[in-house]
Coordinates of C-alpha atoms in Angstrom, one line a residue:
M1 CA 15.6 11.5 -25.0
A2 CA 11.6 10.2 -24.7
R3 CA 10.1 10.5 -21.5
R4 CA 9.1 6.9 -20.1
T5 CA 5.3 6.3 -19.5
H6 CA 4.0 3.7 -17.4
D7 CA 0.7 2.0 -16.6
V8 CA -0.4 2.1 -12.9
N9 CA -1.8 -1.3 -13.2
D10 CA 0.7 -2.9 -15.0
N11 CA 3.4 -3.8 -12.3
S12 CA 6.0 -5.5 -14.9
Q13 CA 8.1 -2.9 -15.7
V14 CA 11.1 -2.7 -14.1
Q15 CA 14.5 -1.0 -14.4
N16 CA 17.6 -2.8 -15.9
E17 CA 20.3 -3.3 -13.1
P18 CA 21.2 -6.6 -12.3
D19 CA 20.4 -6.5 -8.5
Y20 CA 16.5 -6.9 -8.7
Q21 CA 14.2 -9.6 -7.6
L22 CA 13.8 -9.8 -4.2
G23 CA 10.2 -11.6 -3.5
T24 CA 8.6 -11.4 -0.4
D25 CA 9.8 -15.2 1.0
E26 CA 13.2 -14.0 0.9
V27 CA 13.3 -10.9 2.6
H28 CA 13.3 -9.2 5.7
V29 CA 10.8 -6.3 6.0
Y30 CA 10.8 -3.2 8.1
N31 CA 8.1 -0.9 8.5
V32 CA 8.6 2.6 9.7
L33 CA 6.3 4.8 11.7
W34 CA 6.6 7.6 13.7
G35 CA 4.7 6.3 16.9
I36 CA 1.6 4.1 17.6
P37 CA -1.0 6.1 19.4
E38 CA -3.4 4.1 21.3
S39 CA -6.2 5.6 19.4
M40 CA -5.0 4.5 16.4
G41 CA -6.0 6.5 12.8
G42 CA -6.0 5.0 9.4
M43 CA -2.2 4.9 9.0
T44 CA -1.0 2.8 11.3
T45 CA -4.1 0.4 11.1
A46 CA -3.3 0.0 7.4
A47 CA 0.4 -0.6 8.4
L48 CA -0.8 -3.4 11.0
R49 CA -3.2 -5.0 8.2
R50 CA -0.2 -5.1 5.8
I51 CA 1.9 -6.5 8.2
R52 CA -0.5 -9.4 9.2
S53 CA -1.0 -10.0 5.2
F54 CA 2.2 -10.3 5.0
Q55 CA 2.6 -13.0 7.5
N56 CA -1.1 -14.6 6.5
F57 CA 0.0 -14.9 2.5
G58 CA 4.0 -15.2 2.6
R59 CA 6.6 -16.3 4.5
P60 CA 8.7 -13.0 5.2
M61 CA 12.1 -13.8 6.6
S62 CA 11.4 -11.3 9.6
Q63 CA 8.6 -8.2 10.1
T64 CA 10.0 -5.5 12.1
I65 CA 8.2 -2.2 13.0
L66 CA 10.8 1.2 13.5
T67 CA 9.3 4.1 15.4
F68 CA 10.7 7.3 16.9
S69 CA 8.5 8.8 19.2
P70 CA 10.0 9.4 22.8
R71 CA 6.7 9.5 24.3
M72 CA 6.3 5.6 23.3
D73 CA 6.2 2.8 25.9
T74 CA 7.4 0.0 23.6
E75 CA 6.8 -2.6 25.9
E76 CA 3.2 -1.7 26.5
I77 CA 2.1 -1.0 23.6
R78 CA 3.8 -4.5 22.2
N79 CA 1.5 -6.6 24.8
R80 CA -1.7 -4.7 24.1
L81 CA -1.2 -4.8 20.0
V82 CA -0.3 -8.6 20.2
S83 CA -3.1 -8.9 22.8
S84 CA -5.9 -7.3 21.1
G85 CA -5.0 -9.8 17.8
R86 CA -3.8 -6.8 15.7
M87 CA 0.1 -7.9 15.8
R88 CA 1.8 -11.6 15.9
D89 CA 4.2 -12.3 18.3
D90 CA 6.7 -12.7 16.0
V91 CA 6.8 -9.2 14.9
E92 CA 9.4 -7.3 16.4
L93 CA 8.5 -3.3 17.6
M94 CA 11.7 -1.3 17.9
N95 CA 11.7 2.3 19.2
I96 CA 14.5 4.4 18.8
W97 CA 15.0 5.6 22.5
S98 CA 14.5 2.4 23.9
D99 CA 17.1 0.5 21.6
L100 CA 19.5 3.4 22.3
R101 CA 19.3 3.2 26.1
C102 CA 20.2 -0.5 26.2
R103 CA 23.5 -0.1 24.1
S104 CA 26.8 -0.6 25.1
D105 CA 29.7 1.9 24.3
Q106 CA 30.4 0.0 21.3
E107 CA 27.4 -0.8 20.2
L108 CA 26.5 2.7 20.7
A109 CA 29.6 3.8 18.1
Q110 CA 27.8 2.1 15.5
L111 CA 26.0 5.2 14.7
E112 CA 27.6 6.9 11.7
G113 CA 28.2 10.6 13.3
E114 CA 30.7 13.3 13.3
Q115 CA 33.1 13.5 16.1
P116 CA 31.9 15.8 19.0
Q117 CA 33.3 19.3 18.6
S118 CA 32.4 21.1 22.0
P119 CA 31.4 19.5 25.6
I120 CA 27.4 19.7 26.3
P121 CA 26.5 23.0 27.8
D122 CA 24.9 23.1 31.1
V123 CA 21.1 23.3 31.4
D124 CA 20.0 27.2 31.3
G125 CA 16.0 27.2 31.8
E126 CA 12.8 25.8 32.7
I127 CA 13.1 22.0 32.9
E128 CA 9.6 20.1 32.1
N129 CA 9.3 16.2 32.7
I130 CA 7.5 15.0 29.7
T131 CA 8.2 11.1 30.5
S132 CA 10.9 9.5 32.7
F133 CA 13.0 9.5 30.0
F134 CA 12.3 12.5 28.3
D135 CA 12.5 16.3 29.4
V136 CA 12.4 19.8 27.7
V137 CA 14.1 22.9 28.7
R138 CA 12.2 26.3 27.8
N139 CA 13.5 29.7 27.8
A140 CA 12.3 31.2 31.0
R141 CA 11.5 34.6 29.1
S142 CA 9.8 33.2 25.6
G143 CA 8.8 30.1 26.7
K144 CA 10.4 28.3 23.4
I145 CA 11.8 25.1 23.8
I146 CA 15.8 25.5 23.4
R147 CA 16.8 21.9 24.5
R148 CA 16.0 18.1 25.0
N149 CA 17.2 15.8 26.9
Y150 CA 16.8 12.0 26.6
Y151 CA 18.1 9.8 29.7
R152 CA 18.6 5.8 30.1
E153 CA 16.8 3.7 33.3
D154 CA 19.7 4.7 35.5
G155 CA 19.6 8.5 34.7
S156 CA 22.5 9.2 32.6
L157 CA 22.0 11.4 30.0
L158 CA 21.6 9.7 26.6
V159 CA 21.2 12.4 23.8
A160 CA 20.9 15.8 24.1
D161 CA 19.4 18.2 21.4
I162 CA 20.8 21.3 22.0
R163 CA 20.5 24.8 20.4
D164 CA 23.7 25.8 21.0
P165 CA 24.6 29.7 21.1
K166 CA 27.9 29.0 19.9
L167 CA 27.8 26.2 17.5
G168 CA 23.9 26.2 16.5
S169 CA 21.6 23.1 16.4
R170 CA 23.3 19.8 17.9
F171 CA 22.5 16.1 18.5
V172 CA 25.0 14.8 20.6
L173 CA 25.0 11.2 21.8
C174 CA 26.4 10.1 25.2
A175 CA 27.9 7.5 26.9
P176 CA 26.6 6.4 30.1
N177 CA 29.8 7.9 31.9
G178 CA 28.5 11.3 29.9
T179 CA 31.4 11.4 27.3
P180 CA 30.2 12.9 23.7
I181 CA 30.5 9.9 21.5
A182 CA 29.1 11.2 18.4
E183 CA 27.1 14.3 17.3
W184 CA 24.8 15.1 14.3
R185 CA 23.5 18.5 13.3
R186 CA 20.0 17.6 12.6
P187 CA 17.4 15.4 14.2
R188 CA 17.0 13.7 10.5
D189 CA 21.0 13.0 10.2
F190 CA 20.7 11.2 13.5
Y191 CA 17.1 9.5 13.0
N192 CA 18.7 7.8 9.8
A193 CA 22.2 6.9 11.6
W194 CA 19.8 4.9 13.4
I195 CA 18.1 3.3 10.9
K196 CA 21.1 2.5 8.8
A197 CA 22.5 0.5 12.1
V198 CA 19.1 -1.5 12.9
V199 CA 18.3 -2.2 9.4
N200 CA 20.9 -4.9 9.2
K201 CA 19.4 -8.0 7.8
E202 CA 19.8 -8.7 4.1
P203 CA 17.9 -8.7 1.9
A204 CA 15.8 -6.0 3.0
V205 CA 12.7 -3.9 1.8
V206 CA 11.8 -0.7 4.1
I207 CA 8.1 0.7 4.1
A208 CA 7.8 3.9 5.2
D209 CA 4.1 5.0 6.1
D210 CA 4.9 8.2 8.3
K211 CA 4.6 11.7 6.9
K212 CA 7.6 12.6 9.8
V213 CA 10.1 9.8 8.8
S214 CA 9.2 9.9 4.7
E215 CA 10.9 13.7 5.1
F216 CA 14.3 12.4 5.7
I217 CA 14.6 8.6 5.4
H218 CA 15.1 9.1 1.4
E219 CA 18.3 10.8 2.5
I220 CA 20.2 7.9 3.4
A221 CA 22.5 7.1 0.8
D222 CA 24.5 3.8 -0.6
R223 CA 21.9 1.7 1.7
N224 CA 21.5 -1.6 1.6
F225 CA 18.0 -2.2 1.7
A226 CA 15.2 -0.8 -0.7
L227 CA 12.7 1.9 0.2
I228 CA 9.2 2.0 -0.6
L229 CA 7.1 5.1 0.4
F230 CA 3.3 4.5 1.1
L231 CA 1.3 7.8 0.3
H232 CA -1.5 7.3 2.6
G233 CA -3.1 10.6 1.9
T234 CA -2.9 13.4 -0.6
H235 CA 0.5 15.5 -1.1
L236 CA -1.5 18.6 -2.6
R237 CA -2.6 21.3 -0.3
H238 CA -5.7 21.9 -2.4
P239 CA -6.2 18.4 -4.4
W240 CA -9.3 19.1 -6.0
N241 CA -7.8 21.9 -7.9
G242 CA -6.0 19.7 -9.6
N243 CA -2.6 18.1 -9.9
H244 CA -0.4 21.4 -10.3
G245 CA -1.1 22.9 -7.2
Q246 CA 1.1 23.6 -4.0
V247 CA 2.4 20.8 -2.3
L248 CA 1.2 20.3 1.5
P249 CA 4.3 22.1 3.9
R250 CA 4.8 18.6 6.0
R251 CA 5.1 17.0 2.7
V252 CA 7.9 19.1 1.1
D253 CA 10.8 17.2 1.4
T254 CA 9.3 13.8 0.2
V255 CA 7.7 15.1 -2.7
R256 CA 10.6 17.1 -4.3
N257 CA 12.6 13.7 -3.7
F258 CA 10.2 11.2 -4.9
D259 CA 12.5 9.7 -7.1
R260 CA 15.3 8.8 -4.5
F261 CA 12.3 6.0 -3.3
D262 CA 12.5 2.7 -5.2
V263 CA 8.6 2.8 -5.0
V264 CA 6.2 5.4 -4.5
G265 CA 3.0 3.1 -3.7
V266 CA -0.3 5.3 -4.4
Q267 CA -3.6 4.0 -3.3
T268 CA -5.8 5.7 -6.7
R269 CA -5.1 6.2 -10.2
Q270 CA -6.3 9.6 -9.6
Q271 CA -2.9 10.3 -7.0
A272 CA -1.1 8.4 -9.5
D273 CA -1.9 10.8 -12.0
A274 CA -1.4 13.7 -9.5
V275 CA 2.6 12.2 -8.4
R276 CA 3.0 11.9 -12.6
A277 CA 2.2 15.8 -13.3
L278 CA 5.4 16.5 -11.5
G279 CA 7.1 15.3 -14.2
F280 CA 10.0 13.1 -12.7
T281 CA 12.1 10.7 -15.4
E282 CA 11.9 7.8 -12.6
D283 CA 9.0 5.7 -13.5
N284 CA 8.5 4.3 -10.0
I285 CA 4.7 5.0 -9.4
R286 CA 2.9 1.4 -8.3
L287 CA -0.8 1.4 -7.2
L288 CA -0.5 -0.1 -3.7
T289 CA -4.1 0.3 -2.2
G290 CA -4.7 -0.2 1.7
E291 CA -7.1 -3.3 2.2
L292 CA -9.9 -4.3 4.0
P293 CA -10.4 -6.8 6.8
A294 CA -10.9 -10.6 6.7
G295 CA -14.9 -11.0 6.2
S296 CA -15.6 -7.5 6.1
V297 CA -17.3 -8.2 2.8
L298 CA -20.7 -9.9 3.0
T299 CA -21.3 -13.0 0.8
E300 CA -25.2 -11.9 0.3
A301 CA -26.1 -8.2 1.0
R302 CA -28.7 -8.1 4.4
Q303 CA -32.1 -6.9 2.6
E304 CA -34.4 -6.2 5.7
R305 CA -32.8 -2.3 6.3
S306 CA -34.6 1.2 6.8
V307 CA -34.1 2.4 3.4
G308 CA -33.8 6.1 4.8
K309 CA -31.1 4.8 7.5
A310 CA -27.6 6.6 7.0
V311 CA -24.1 5.6 8.4
M312 CA -21.2 7.7 8.5
I313 CA -17.6 6.6 9.9
A314 CA -15.4 9.5 10.6
N315 CA -13.3 11.2 13.0
L316 CA -15.0 14.0 14.5
I317 CA -12.7 16.7 12.8
D318 CA -12.9 19.7 10.5
L319 CA -11.4 17.4 7.5
K320 CA -14.6 15.2 7.2
R321 CA -16.9 17.9 7.1
V322 CA -19.5 15.6 8.7
D323 CA -21.7 19.0 9.4
H324 CA -22.7 18.9 5.7
P325 CA -24.5 15.3 6.1
I326 CA -26.2 16.9 9.3
R327 CA -27.2 19.5 7.0
A328 CA -28.4 17.1 4.1
V329 CA -30.6 15.5 6.9
A330 CA -32.6 18.7 7.9
K331 CA -32.8 19.9 4.0
L332 CA -34.9 16.6 3.7
R333 CA -36.7 16.6 6.7
D334 CA -37.8 19.9 5.5
R335 CA -38.9 18.3 2.2
G336 CA -40.8 15.9 4.6
V337 CA -38.4 13.1 3.4
D338 CA -37.6 10.7 6.6
V339 CA -34.1 10.0 6.5
S340 CA -31.4 9.5 9.9
L341 CA -27.9 9.7 10.3
T342 CA -25.7 7.6 12.6
V343 CA -22.2 9.2 12.6
L344 CA -19.5 6.5 14.1
G345 CA -16.3 8.1 15.5
E346 CA -15.2 10.8 18.2
G347 CA -13.1 13.9 18.0
P348 CA -12.6 17.5 18.8
A349 CA -15.2 18.9 16.7
R350 CA -18.3 17.2 18.9
P351 CA -19.4 20.3 20.4
K352 CA -19.7 21.9 17.5
L353 CA -21.3 19.5 15.7
E354 CA -23.6 18.7 19.0
K355 CA -24.5 22.5 18.7
L356 CA -25.5 22.2 14.8
I357 CA -27.8 19.2 15.7
D358 CA -29.6 21.2 18.5
D359 CA -29.8 24.3 16.4
L360 CA -31.2 22.5 13.7
D361 CA -33.6 20.6 15.8
V362 CA -32.5 17.0 14.2
R363 CA -31.9 15.5 17.5
D364 CA -34.4 12.8 16.7
R365 CA -32.6 12.0 13.3
V366 CA -29.0 12.4 14.1
E367 CA -27.1 10.5 16.3
L368 CA -23.3 10.6 17.6
P369 CA -22.7 7.3 19.3
G370 CA -18.6 8.2 19.7
Y371 CA -16.5 5.1 19.2
V372 CA -19.0 1.6 19.1
N373 CA -17.5 -2.2 19.3
D374 CA -20.7 -3.0 16.6
V375 CA -19.9 -1.2 13.9
V376 CA -20.3 -4.4 11.5
D377 CA -24.0 -4.4 12.9
R378 CA -24.6 -0.8 12.3
L379 CA -23.3 -1.0 8.5
T380 CA -25.1 -4.1 7.6
S381 CA -28.6 -2.8 9.1
A382 CA -28.2 0.9 7.5
S383 CA -29.4 1.3 3.8
F384 CA -26.6 4.0 2.6
S385 CA -23.4 6.0 3.7
M386 CA -22.0 9.4 3.4
L387 CA -18.4 10.9 2.8
T388 CA -17.9 14.6 2.6
S389 CA -14.2 15.0 3.6
T390 CA -12.0 17.7 2.1
S391 CA -10.3 14.9 0.8
E392 CA -9.0 11.2 0.9
G393 CA -6.1 8.7 0.4
L394 CA -8.5 5.7 -0.3
P395 CA -11.7 6.0 2.2
L396 CA -11.7 2.8 4.1
S397 CA -14.6 4.0 5.8
M398 CA -16.3 3.7 2.5
M399 CA -15.2 0.9 1.3
E400 CA -16.0 -0.9 4.2
S401 CA -19.7 0.4 4.0
M402 CA -19.8 -0.6 0.5
G403 CA -18.5 -4.5 1.5
A404 CA -21.4 -4.4 4.0
G405 CA -23.7 -3.6 1.1
C406 CA -24.3 0.0 2.2
I407 CA -24.6 2.3 -1.0
P408 CA -22.3 5.2 -1.1
I409 CA -23.6 8.2 -1.6
V410 CA -20.4 10.6 -1.2
Y411 CA -18.7 14.1 -2.5
D412 CA -16.5 14.2 -5.8
I413 CA -13.3 14.3 -3.7
T414 CA -9.7 13.8 -4.1
Y415 CA -9.2 11.1 -3.8
G416 CA -10.9 7.3 -4.0
P417 CA -14.6 7.7 -5.0
R418 CA -14.0 8.1 -8.7
D419 CA -11.7 4.6 -8.7
L420 CA -14.5 2.9 -6.4
I421 CA -18.2 4.3 -7.4
E422 CA -19.7 4.0 -10.6
Q423 CA -22.3 6.3 -10.7
G424 CA -26.2 4.5 -10.3
H425 CA -24.2 1.3 -10.6
N426 CA -22.9 0.9 -6.9
G427 CA -23.4 4.4 -5.8
F428 CA -23.1 7.7 -6.2
I429 CA -21.4 10.8 -6.5
T430 CA -22.1 14.2 -6.3
P431 CA -20.4 17.8 -6.6
R432 CA -18.1 18.4 -3.9
N433 CA -19.3 21.1 -1.0
D434 CA -22.8 21.1 -2.7
I435 CA -24.9 20.0 0.3
D436 CA -28.1 20.5 -1.7
A437 CA -27.0 18.3 -4.6
L438 CA -26.3 15.9 -1.7
A439 CA -29.7 15.7 -0.6
D440 CA -31.5 15.6 -3.9
Q441 CA -29.2 12.6 -4.3
I442 CA -30.3 11.3 -1.3
E443 CA -33.9 11.9 -2.3
E444 CA -33.2 10.5 -5.5
F445 CA -32.2 7.0 -4.1
L446 CA -35.0 6.5 -1.9
S447 CA -37.0 6.8 -4.7
L448 CA -35.5 3.5 -6.5
S449 CA -36.9 0.4 -6.8
T450 CA -36.2 -2.6 -4.4
D451 CA -35.1 -4.5 -7.3
T452 CA -32.5 -2.1 -8.4
V453 CA -30.9 -1.0 -4.9
A454 CA -30.7 -5.0 -4.1
E455 CA -28.6 -4.7 -7.2
M456 CA -26.9 -2.2 -6.5
R457 CA -25.9 -3.3 -2.9
N458 CA -24.2 -6.5 -4.8
S459 CA -22.3 -4.6 -7.4
A460 CA -21.0 -2.3 -4.4
M461 CA -19.7 -5.4 -3.0
D462 CA -18.5 -7.3 -5.8
T463 CA -16.6 -3.8 -6.0
V464 CA -14.6 -3.9 -3.2
E465 CA -13.6 -7.9 -3.2
R466 CA -10.4 -6.4 -4.9
Y467 CA -9.4 -5.4 -2.0
L468 CA -9.7 -7.9 0.7
P469 CA -6.3 -9.1 2.1
E470 CA -5.0 -11.5 0.1
T471 CA -5.3 -9.7 -3.4
G472 CA -3.8 -6.3 -1.8
Y473 CA -1.0 -8.5 -0.5
R474 CA -0.5 -10.1 -4.4
R475 CA 0.0 -6.3 -5.4
W476 CA 2.7 -6.1 -2.5
Q477 CA 4.3 -9.4 -3.2
T478 CA 4.5 -8.1 -6.9
V479 CA 6.1 -4.7 -6.2
I480 CA 8.8 -6.6 -3.9
E481 CA 10.0 -9.3 -6.3
E482 CA 11.4 -5.9 -8.6
L483 CA 13.1 -3.9 -6.1
P484 CA 16.9 -3.9 -6.1
A485 CA 18.3 -5.7 -3.0
A486 CA 20.4 -2.3 -2.5
A487 CA 20.2 1.1 -4.1
H488 CA 23.3 3.2 -5.3
L489 CA 22.3 6.5 -5.1
A490 CA 24.5 8.9 -7.2
D491 CA 26.8 11.2 -5.0
D492 CA 28.1 12.9 -8.3
R493 CA 26.6 16.6 -8.9
I494 CA 26.5 18.8 -11.8
D495 CA 28.9 21.5 -10.0
T496 CA 30.3 20.5 -6.5
S497 CA 31.0 24.1 -5.8
G498 CA 27.1 24.6 -5.4
F499 CA 28.0 27.5 -8.4
P500 CA 25.1 28.1 -11.2
V501 CA 25.6 26.2 -14.2
A502 CA 26.6 29.0 -17.0
V503 CA 25.3 28.4 -20.5
K504 CA 26.7 29.5 -23.3
R505 CA 22.9 30.3 -25.3
A506 CA 19.5 29.8 -24.5
S507 CA 16.4 30.0 -26.7
C508 CA 12.5 29.5 -26.6
E509 CA 9.9 28.3 -29.0
A510 CA 6.5 28.1 -28.5
I511 CA 5.1 24.5 -29.0
S512 CA 1.9 23.2 -28.6
G513 CA 0.4 23.9 -25.2
G514 CA 3.5 25.4 -24.1
C515 CA 7.3 26.3 -25.1
R516 CA 10.2 24.7 -25.8
I517 CA 13.6 25.8 -23.7
E518 CA 17.1 25.2 -25.6
L519 CA 20.2 25.9 -23.5
E520 CA 23.7 25.5 -25.3
F521 CA 26.6 24.2 -23.1
A522 CA 30.2 24.4 -23.4
H523 CA 31.5 21.9 -20.7
L524 CA 29.6 19.1 -19.5
H525 CA 29.5 15.8 -20.8
R526 CA 27.2 14.3 -23.1
Q527 CA 26.4 11.5 -20.3
V528 CA 25.4 14.0 -17.8
L529 CA 23.4 16.3 -20.2
E530 CA 21.4 12.9 -21.3
S531 CA 20.2 12.6 -17.9
L532 CA 19.6 16.2 -16.8
E533 CA 16.3 17.6 -15.7
M534 CA 15.1 21.4 -15.5
V535 CA 13.1 21.8 -12.3
V536 CA 11.1 25.3 -12.3
A537 CA 10.2 26.0 -8.9
A538 CA 7.8 28.8 -7.3
R539 CA 9.9 31.4 -5.4
D540 CA 7.1 32.0 -2.7
I541 CA 5.0 28.8 -2.5
N542 CA 5.7 25.0 -2.4
T543 CA 4.8 24.6 -5.8
F544 CA 6.9 23.0 -8.6
F545 CA 7.4 20.6 -11.5
V546 CA 10.3 18.6 -13.7
C547 CA 10.9 18.7 -17.0
G548 CA 13.0 15.8 -18.7
S549 CA 15.4 16.4 -21.2
T550 CA 13.7 16.0 -24.9
S551 CA 16.8 15.7 -27.1
V552 CA 20.8 16.5 -26.7
S553 CA 22.5 17.4 -30.0
T554 CA 26.0 18.6 -30.8
R555 CA 27.0 21.9 -32.5
R556 CA 29.8 23.5 -33.6
M557 CA 32.0 21.5 -34.4
G558 CA 31.6 18.9 -31.9
R559 CA 32.5 21.7 -28.9
R560 CA 29.2 22.3 -27.9
Q561 CA 26.0 20.6 -26.6
V562 CA 22.3 21.5 -26.7
V563 CA 19.6 20.3 -24.8
T564 CA 15.8 20.9 -25.3
F565 CA 13.2 20.7 -22.6
D566 CA 9.4 20.9 -23.2
V567 CA 7.4 23.2 -20.5
D568 CA 3.6 22.5 -20.5
F569 CA 1.7 25.9 -19.5
E570 CA -0.9 23.8 -17.7
N571 CA 2.1 23.0 -14.9
F572 CA 1.3 26.8 -14.3
S573 CA -2.3 26.4 -13.8
E574 CA -3.1 26.9 -10.2
S575 CA 0.1 29.4 -9.5
V576 CA -1.2 32.7 -11.1
G577 CA 0.9 35.6 -10.6
E578 CA 4.1 33.7 -9.2
T579 CA 7.5 33.7 -10.3
F580 CA 9.5 30.3 -10.8
D581 CA 13.1 29.7 -10.3
V582 CA 14.4 27.3 -12.8
Y583 CA 17.3 24.9 -12.0
L584 CA 19.2 21.6 -13.6
R585 CA 19.2 18.4 -11.7
R586 CA 20.3 15.1 -12.1
P587 CA 17.6 11.8 -11.4
R588 CA 17.8 10.6 -7.7
D589 CA 20.5 13.3 -6.7
L590 CA 19.0 15.0 -3.4
W591 CA 16.9 17.9 -4.1
T592 CA 19.0 20.4 -2.6
S593 CA 21.9 19.5 -5.0
K594 CA 20.0 21.5 -8.0
R595 CA 21.5 24.5 -9.5
R596 CA 20.4 27.7 -11.0
I597 CA 21.0 28.3 -15.1
R598 CA 23.6 31.3 -15.4
L599 CA 22.6 33.1 -18.5
P600 CA 24.9 34.8 -20.8
R601 CA 25.6 38.3 -19.9
T602 CA 23.8 39.8 -22.9
H603 CA 20.5 37.5 -22.8
N604 CA 17.5 40.2 -22.6
G605 CA 15.1 37.6 -22.0
M606 CA 12.5 35.5 -24.0
Q607 CA 8.9 35.3 -24.1
S608 CA 6.2 32.6 -25.1
G609 CA 2.4 32.6 -24.1
E610 CA 1.9 34.6 -21.5
W611 CA 5.0 33.9 -19.8
E612 CA 8.6 35.4 -19.6
W613 CA 12.0 33.6 -19.1
Y614 CA 14.0 36.2 -18.3
P615 CA 17.5 36.9 -16.0
T616 CA 17.5 38.0 -12.4
K617 CA 20.1 40.6 -11.2
H618 CA 22.2 38.0 -10.9
G619 CA 22.1 36.5 -14.3
N620 CA 19.9 33.3 -13.4
L621 CA 16.9 32.1 -15.2
S622 CA 13.6 32.5 -13.9
V623 CA 10.1 32.6 -15.6
R624 CA 7.5 35.0 -14.5
P625 CA 4.0 35.7 -16.0
L626 CA 4.1 39.1 -18.5
K627 CA 2.9 41.9 -17.2
S628 CA -0.6 43.2 -18.8
Q629 CA -0.3 45.9 -21.4

C-alpha cells in the first residue's frame, strides 16, 4: 500500500469521511492550557492572540479556555486578562478545580469513572498548605509527596490524590458529605473525564497548546469533538542533529500518539519534516504558525538608526544562550568595531550574565534592562537583532524585530530561521554555536552600504507580513473547515490478549538505502493487514519510527497473507549502538496497544547492511547493529 504524501502548505486534502466540514463560524472552540501564569511565556501569549483573532476575523459560536493548575485564582486571572485587553469578556475561562468545587452531587456524577473500591485512608504525614483549596502531604521520613488533597470553599474534601499502600494510585472524587463518588487510577483519566464533561457544546473543536495536556488528551476515545495539537516548540531532544533523534521526555506520550490528533499543527516546514520523519501514515500535519500582534509590522522602516546598535528579546535563561551575543560584542570591541547590545527580558540567568559582562569589561556596551514597556521604540531604533537559542518553535521575537525593520543576525537553529531568512536579502544565518562566525557576520553587515541596508529592512518587513493576525487566522479557518465533527477512534486491537502476534515466516532483503522486511501471517484478516504499521522503537532511549505496509499479497492457496515494510537506515542515524524492538500497530490505536512480533522457533535471524534482525530469548523480533568483526 503506497504511503500518502502531503504538502504542508496545501490545506485542501482531507480524509474521505462524511462528517467533515465544520467551519470557524459554526463551531465552539475550546483552548486547553495547563494554567495562565502571571508572567506569561510565548505559548500562552500565542494562544491568547489566536483567541482574539478568531473573534476579530471569524464568528465562533463560543470560545472557552480550559485550565488544570490547582494554584490558579480563576476570577483574579480572568479580571486581569480582560482589564489588560489580552482577553475579551465573552471568552469563558474555566479551571477544573473551581468548576468542580461548584458542582452538585448530580453534576459531579457526570464525570465518568470507576466505582470507589475502598474508603479513603486517613492522612498520615506532614501537611503542607499550598493554597486555601490545595494541600500536599509528605512522608515524614523521606519528604516525598504521598498525597494531595483538594477542597471546596466550605473545607470539605473534593478530591484525594492518594498513593494507597494497598490499592496503589487513586484519584478519588468526593461528595460534600465526604462520600466517594468515583475514582480513577491515573490523574490523566480524571482530567480526561472532566474534559469530556465540559466540552458539551456541539460542534466543537479542542485546541491543545500545553505540553502536559497533550500527553493525555489524545487518550479520549469516541469524543464528540475534533482535536488539534499545536506544537509551539521542538519535540526532539537534540533537533540540531537531524530528524531521527531522541524525543524529549516531556513529549514522549504526545509524539507516540501523533496520529490520534485530527491535526498536528506545526509552525515551520522544518518541523513538519521532523514530524513526517517519524513515519506515521496519518497525514494530519498542517502549517499553523503563531502570529504577530496587529500593527507590529511597519509600513516604512525608520532609517535613523545607530548602525552598530543591536537588540535581543529573550528570557534570561540558559536555553537562549544570551552569553553568546555578549561574547560576540566583546570580540568586536577587541577588533575596534563599535557595537552595543540591549537584551530585553528577565530570568534566573541574570547573575551569571551580569558577572560575564563585568569579566569581559563590556558594561559600557551591553545593557540588561529587564522587562520594559517600550519594546517597539527600542526595536525601531535598533539596527539589527540577534537570536542564539539552542532551539525554537517559531521565534516570534525575531519576527517582531524584522517587522520593526531590524536585520536579524541569527544562529542556524531548529526551527524558524530557515523559514524566514533569505541569506543576505532580509537577514543573515550563521553557523550554530560559532561565536566567531557571529561576530564576523555582524562586522560584515556593518560594512554594507546605506542603500543595501535600507533594502534589507524593507525585505525583512515584507517577509513577516504573512504572520499578521488576519493571515494567521485564515490558516486556522482553512484547517478547521476540514475537521471532523467527532472522532471515532478505533478500539479494536490486533490481539486483545496482549500477546505477541505470531508470524509463520520472516525475511529481509536489501533495498536502496535500507531493507525490506517481509512477514507472513496465517490468521489475520486482510483488512487488518492492509492498515498495519511496523513500529521500530529503541529499547533504552526515546527514539522510534513507524513503517507503513508497502504491499499485501496472498500465498499458499489463499491461506496465508504476506505484508512487507520498507526500512530506511537513515532512521537509525542518531542511535548508534542502540537495540530496537519491533512491533505491529494499527493507525490511531493507542501506542500501548502495539504488539511484539513472535518469530518461528526455527528462525535464526537476518542481516542487512550494518543491522541484524534477530529473535530475542522470548522469540520476539528485534534489531541491533552488527558486531564489528
